[in-house]
Amino acid sequence: MAPIEHISDTARWVAAYRAMETERADAHFRDPYARLLAGEQGEKIVRTLPRGMSSAWAVIVRTCVFDEMILQVVQTQQVDTVLNLASGLDTRPYRLPLPASLRWIEVDLPDILTYKEEKLADIKPACSLEIVKMDLVDVTSRQALFSRIGAISQRVLVVSEGLSPYLTSDQIASLAQDLSTQPAFRWWLLDLISPFALQRIRKLWKKQLGRGRFVFHFAPAEGATFFNPYGWKVLEVRSSVEEGHRLKREMPFAWFWRFLVKIFKEKQEIFRNTYIFALLEQI
């Protein structure tokens, strides 16, 4: 059996990486539930995917940066609701120091959220937590959900960690437009890969991801400014390469890539923007 049979398996894969970081003596974050949620399937994916172990840095850096940026926005912008799209096996409502008054809403496919509910049934979240089981590509259901949340919230931070590459350009443009129709949806935190990164991922994992009946699609050449026509402007962009260096969780042979871009300066932005984290604000 292939290690990735369904898109929900990628959530177990990501949880396994969080468990690896948690178990380090110098861990940047502690997710005491990651190993439980990853299960045998998550560990199997890490072991059997090509460069599965050496790819951990990207998820670990992303987790660290998203933790930092979520807390920053929640604490400084009086956010009353976090809307976590394609939340998977994320455990931030349980492990981050969030205000008890915060409303956290998780949205994802029924199977993965039911699995997480069962595993964390005895764990109390730090804030109010609502679980919404739905497919985000169901536009009618999605719009109804956004309208409901927009009606009961004042200052919403939307989070979509790891979602964008799985959508087509048309699908993410539609999502961006739907989000921007809600005035309360003030900020949007997401991650984006570049066309260069897309080529490398497809080459490395095409066989494994194809068996899971999903592939990566979205990799905008213009980066986060892709969202400008859909009602969003860029507030902050962080490079995974630079953040990995800061956090001492770098990609394999990062020193060699840095050496190359010093020689070929025209490649510097390509390298820097291979994988980015962007905070957007509604226009």
Coordinates of C-alpha atoms in Angstrom, one line a residue:
M1 CA 0.0 0.0 0.0
A2 CA 1.3 3.5 -0.9
P3 CA 2.1 5.7 2.2
I4 CA -0.4 8.4 1.0
E5 CA -3.7 7.1 0.0
H6 CA -6.0 10.1 0.7
I7 CA -5.4 13.8 1.2
S8 CA -6.2 13.4 4.9
D9 CA -3.0 11.3 5.2
T10 CA -1.0 14.5 4.6
A11 CA -2.3 15.8 8.0
R12 CA -0.8 12.8 9.7
W13 CA 2.4 13.4 7.8
V14 CA 2.6 17.0 9.1
A15 CA 1.8 15.9 12.6
A16 CA 4.7 13.5 12.5
Y17 CA 7.0 16.4 11.7
R18 CA 5.6 18.4 14.6
A19 CA 6.2 15.4 16.9
M20 CA 9.9 15.2 15.7
E21 CA 10.4 18.9 16.7
T22 CA 8.6 18.5 20.0
E23 CA 10.8 15.7 21.0
R24 CA 14.0 17.7 20.5
A25 CA 15.8 19.1 23.5
D26 CA 16.0 22.5 21.8
A27 CA 12.4 22.4 20.3
H28 CA 11.0 25.7 19.2
F29 CA 7.5 24.5 20.1
R30 CA 5.9 21.7 22.1
D31 CA 2.9 19.8 20.6
P32 CA 2.2 17.1 23.1
Y33 CA -0.6 15.7 20.9
A34 CA 1.4 15.4 17.6
R35 CA 2.7 11.9 18.0
L36 CA -0.8 10.7 19.0
L37 CA -2.4 12.3 16.0
A38 CA 0.3 11.2 13.5
G39 CA -0.1 7.6 14.5
E40 CA 1.6 4.8 12.6
Q41 CA 0.5 6.2 9.2
G42 CA 2.2 9.5 9.8
E43 CA 5.4 7.9 10.8
K44 CA 5.2 5.5 7.8
I45 CA 4.9 8.4 5.4
V46 CA 8.0 10.2 6.9
R47 CA 10.0 6.9 6.7
T48 CA 9.0 5.9 3.2
L49 CA 8.7 9.1 1.2
P50 CA 11.8 10.1 -0.8
R51 CA 13.7 12.6 1.4
G52 CA 10.9 12.3 4.0
M53 CA 13.1 12.9 7.0
S54 CA 15.1 15.7 5.4
S55 CA 11.9 17.6 4.4
A56 CA 10.9 18.1 8.0
W57 CA 12.5 21.5 8.2
A58 CA 9.8 23.1 5.9
V59 CA 6.9 22.1 8.2
I60 CA 8.7 22.9 11.4
V61 CA 9.6 26.4 10.2
R62 CA 6.1 26.9 8.9
T63 CA 4.7 25.8 12.3
C64 CA 7.0 28.2 14.1
V65 CA 6.2 31.2 11.9
F66 CA 2.5 30.6 11.9
D67 CA 2.5 30.3 15.7
E68 CA 4.3 33.6 15.9
M69 CA 2.2 35.5 13.4
I70 CA -1.1 34.1 14.7
L71 CA -0.2 35.2 18.3
Q72 CA 1.0 38.6 17.0
V73 CA -2.2 39.4 15.2
V74 CA -4.5 38.0 17.9
Q75 CA -2.7 40.0 20.6
T76 CA -2.2 43.3 18.8
Q77 CA -5.4 43.5 16.6
Q78 CA -8.1 42.5 19.1
V79 CA -9.1 39.5 17.0
D80 CA -12.3 37.8 18.2
T81 CA -12.4 34.9 15.8
V82 CA -9.8 32.7 14.1
L83 CA -11.2 30.8 11.1
N84 CA -8.8 27.9 10.3
L85 CA -9.5 26.6 6.8
A86 CA -8.3 23.0 6.0
S87 CA -7.2 22.8 9.7
G88 CA -6.3 19.1 9.5
L89 CA -4.7 17.9 12.7
D90 CA -3.6 21.4 13.9
T91 CA -3.6 21.6 17.7
R92 CA -3.1 25.4 18.2
P93 CA -6.4 25.8 20.2
Y94 CA -4.9 23.3 22.7
R95 CA -1.3 24.3 22.9
L96 CA -1.0 28.1 22.2
P97 CA -1.6 30.7 25.0
L98 CA -4.8 32.0 23.4
P99 CA -7.3 34.2 25.3
A100 CA -10.3 32.3 26.6
S101 CA -12.6 34.8 24.9
L102 CA -11.3 33.9 21.4
R103 CA -13.6 31.9 19.1
W104 CA -11.6 29.4 17.0
I105 CA -13.3 27.7 14.2
E106 CA -11.8 24.7 12.4
V107 CA -13.0 23.7 8.9
D108 CA -12.0 20.5 7.1
L109 CA -13.2 17.2 5.6
P110 CA -15.3 15.1 8.0
D111 CA -13.0 12.1 8.2
I112 CA -10.0 14.0 9.5
L113 CA -11.9 16.2 11.9
T114 CA -13.8 13.2 13.3
Y115 CA -10.5 11.4 13.8
K116 CA -9.0 14.4 15.7
E117 CA -12.2 14.8 17.8
E118 CA -11.8 11.1 18.9
K119 CA -8.1 11.4 19.7
L120 CA -8.5 14.7 21.7
A121 CA -11.8 14.0 23.3
D122 CA -10.5 14.4 26.8
I123 CA -8.4 17.5 26.1
K124 CA -9.8 21.0 26.8
P125 CA -8.9 23.8 24.4
A126 CA -7.6 27.1 25.7
C127 CA -10.4 29.0 23.9
S128 CA -13.9 28.4 22.4
L129 CA -13.6 25.8 19.7
E130 CA -16.1 25.0 16.9
I131 CA -15.6 22.2 14.4
V132 CA -17.1 22.5 11.0
K133 CA -17.0 19.4 8.8
M134 CA -17.2 20.3 5.1
D135 CA -15.4 20.3 1.8
L136 CA -14.1 23.8 1.1
V137 CA -14.5 23.4 -2.6
D138 CA -18.3 23.2 -2.1
V139 CA -18.8 26.9 -2.9
T140 CA -22.5 27.1 -1.7
S141 CA -21.7 25.6 1.7
R142 CA -18.6 27.7 2.0
Q143 CA -20.3 30.9 1.3
A144 CA -23.1 30.1 3.8
L145 CA -20.4 29.4 6.5
F146 CA -18.6 32.6 5.8
S147 CA -21.8 34.6 6.0
R148 CA -22.7 33.0 9.3
I149 CA -19.3 33.7 10.8
G150 CA -19.2 37.2 9.4
A151 CA -22.5 38.0 11.0
I152 CA -21.3 37.0 14.5
S153 CA -17.8 38.3 14.4
Q154 CA -16.1 41.7 14.3
R155 CA -12.4 41.0 13.7
V156 CA -11.6 37.7 12.0
L157 CA -8.1 36.3 11.2
V158 CA -8.4 33.6 8.5
V159 CA -5.7 31.0 8.5
S160 CA -5.1 28.5 5.7
E161 CA -1.9 26.6 6.5
G162 CA -0.8 24.2 3.8
L163 CA -4.0 24.6 1.7
S164 CA -3.1 26.8 -1.3
P165 CA -0.9 24.4 -3.3
Y166 CA -3.7 21.9 -3.5
L167 CA -6.1 24.3 -5.2
T168 CA -6.1 25.5 -8.7
S169 CA -5.7 29.2 -9.5
D170 CA -9.4 29.5 -10.2
Q171 CA -10.3 27.8 -6.9
I172 CA -8.1 30.0 -4.8
A173 CA -9.2 33.1 -6.6
S174 CA -12.8 32.1 -5.8
L175 CA -11.9 31.5 -2.2
A176 CA -10.2 34.8 -1.9
Q177 CA -13.3 36.6 -3.4
D178 CA -15.6 34.8 -1.0
L179 CA -13.5 35.7 2.0
S180 CA -13.3 39.4 0.9
T181 CA -17.1 39.7 0.8
Q182 CA -17.2 39.5 4.6
P183 CA -16.1 42.9 6.1
A184 CA -15.2 41.2 9.4
F185 CA -12.6 39.0 7.7
R186 CA -9.8 41.5 8.2
W187 CA -6.6 39.4 7.9
W188 CA -5.6 36.2 6.1
L189 CA -2.4 34.2 6.9
L190 CA -1.3 31.6 4.3
D191 CA 1.7 30.0 2.7
L192 CA 2.7 29.9 -1.0
I193 CA 5.1 28.0 -3.1
S194 CA 6.9 29.3 -6.1
P195 CA 6.9 27.8 -9.7
F196 CA 10.4 26.7 -9.0
A197 CA 9.4 24.9 -5.8
L198 CA 6.4 23.3 -7.6
Q199 CA 8.6 21.8 -10.2
R200 CA 10.9 20.3 -7.6
I201 CA 8.0 18.9 -5.5
R202 CA 6.4 17.3 -8.5
K203 CA 9.7 15.7 -9.6
L204 CA 10.4 14.4 -6.1
W205 CA 6.9 13.2 -5.0
K206 CA 4.9 12.8 -8.2
K207 CA 4.5 9.1 -7.9
Q208 CA 3.6 9.1 -4.2
L209 CA 1.2 12.1 -4.4
G210 CA -0.4 10.8 -7.5
R211 CA -1.4 7.6 -5.8
G212 CA -3.2 9.7 -3.2
R213 CA -5.2 11.2 -6.1
F214 CA -4.1 14.8 -5.5
V215 CA -1.3 17.0 -6.8
F216 CA 0.0 20.4 -6.2
H217 CA -1.3 23.1 -8.5
F218 CA -1.1 26.7 -7.2
A219 CA 2.3 28.4 -7.4
P220 CA 1.9 32.0 -8.4
A221 CA 4.9 33.6 -10.1
E222 CA 3.8 37.0 -8.6
G223 CA 3.7 35.6 -5.0
A224 CA 1.3 37.1 -2.5
T225 CA 0.4 40.0 -4.8
F226 CA -1.7 37.5 -6.7
F227 CA -4.5 38.3 -4.3
N228 CA -4.6 42.0 -4.9
P229 CA -7.4 41.9 -7.5
Y230 CA -9.5 39.8 -5.2
G231 CA -9.7 42.3 -2.3
W232 CA -6.4 41.7 -0.4
K233 CA -3.2 43.6 0.1
V234 CA 0.1 42.3 1.4
L235 CA 1.0 43.3 5.0
E236 CA 4.0 41.0 5.6
V237 CA 5.9 38.3 3.8
R238 CA 8.5 36.0 5.4
S239 CA 10.8 33.6 3.5
S240 CA 11.0 30.1 4.7
V241 CA 14.7 30.1 3.7
E242 CA 15.4 33.1 5.9
E243 CA 13.2 31.9 8.7
G244 CA 14.9 28.5 8.6
H245 CA 18.3 30.2 9.0
R246 CA 17.0 32.3 11.9
L247 CA 15.5 29.3 13.7
K248 CA 18.4 27.0 12.9
R249 CA 16.1 24.6 11.1
E250 CA 17.5 24.9 7.5
M251 CA 16.9 22.9 4.4
P252 CA 19.6 20.4 3.5
F253 CA 22.7 22.0 1.9
A254 CA 21.3 25.5 2.6
W255 CA 24.9 26.7 2.9
F256 CA 25.5 25.6 -0.7
W257 CA 22.4 27.4 -2.0
R258 CA 23.5 30.6 -0.1
F259 CA 26.9 30.3 -1.7
L260 CA 25.4 30.0 -5.2
V261 CA 23.1 33.0 -4.9
K262 CA 26.1 35.1 -3.8
I263 CA 27.6 34.2 -7.1
F264 CA 24.5 34.4 -9.2
K265 CA 22.8 37.4 -7.6
E266 CA 20.0 37.3 -10.2
K267 CA 18.8 34.1 -8.6
Q268 CA 18.6 35.6 -5.1
E269 CA 14.9 36.4 -5.2
I270 CA 14.0 33.0 -6.7
F271 CA 15.8 31.3 -3.8
R272 CA 14.3 33.7 -1.2
N273 CA 10.7 33.3 -2.5
T274 CA 10.8 29.5 -3.0
Y275 CA 8.4 29.1 -0.1
I276 CA 6.8 32.1 1.7
F277 CA 4.4 32.9 4.5
A278 CA 2.2 35.9 3.8
L279 CA -0.1 38.0 6.0
L280 CA -2.8 39.7 4.0
E281 CA -5.2 42.4 5.0
Q282 CA -8.6 43.1 3.3
I283 CA -8.5 46.2 1.1

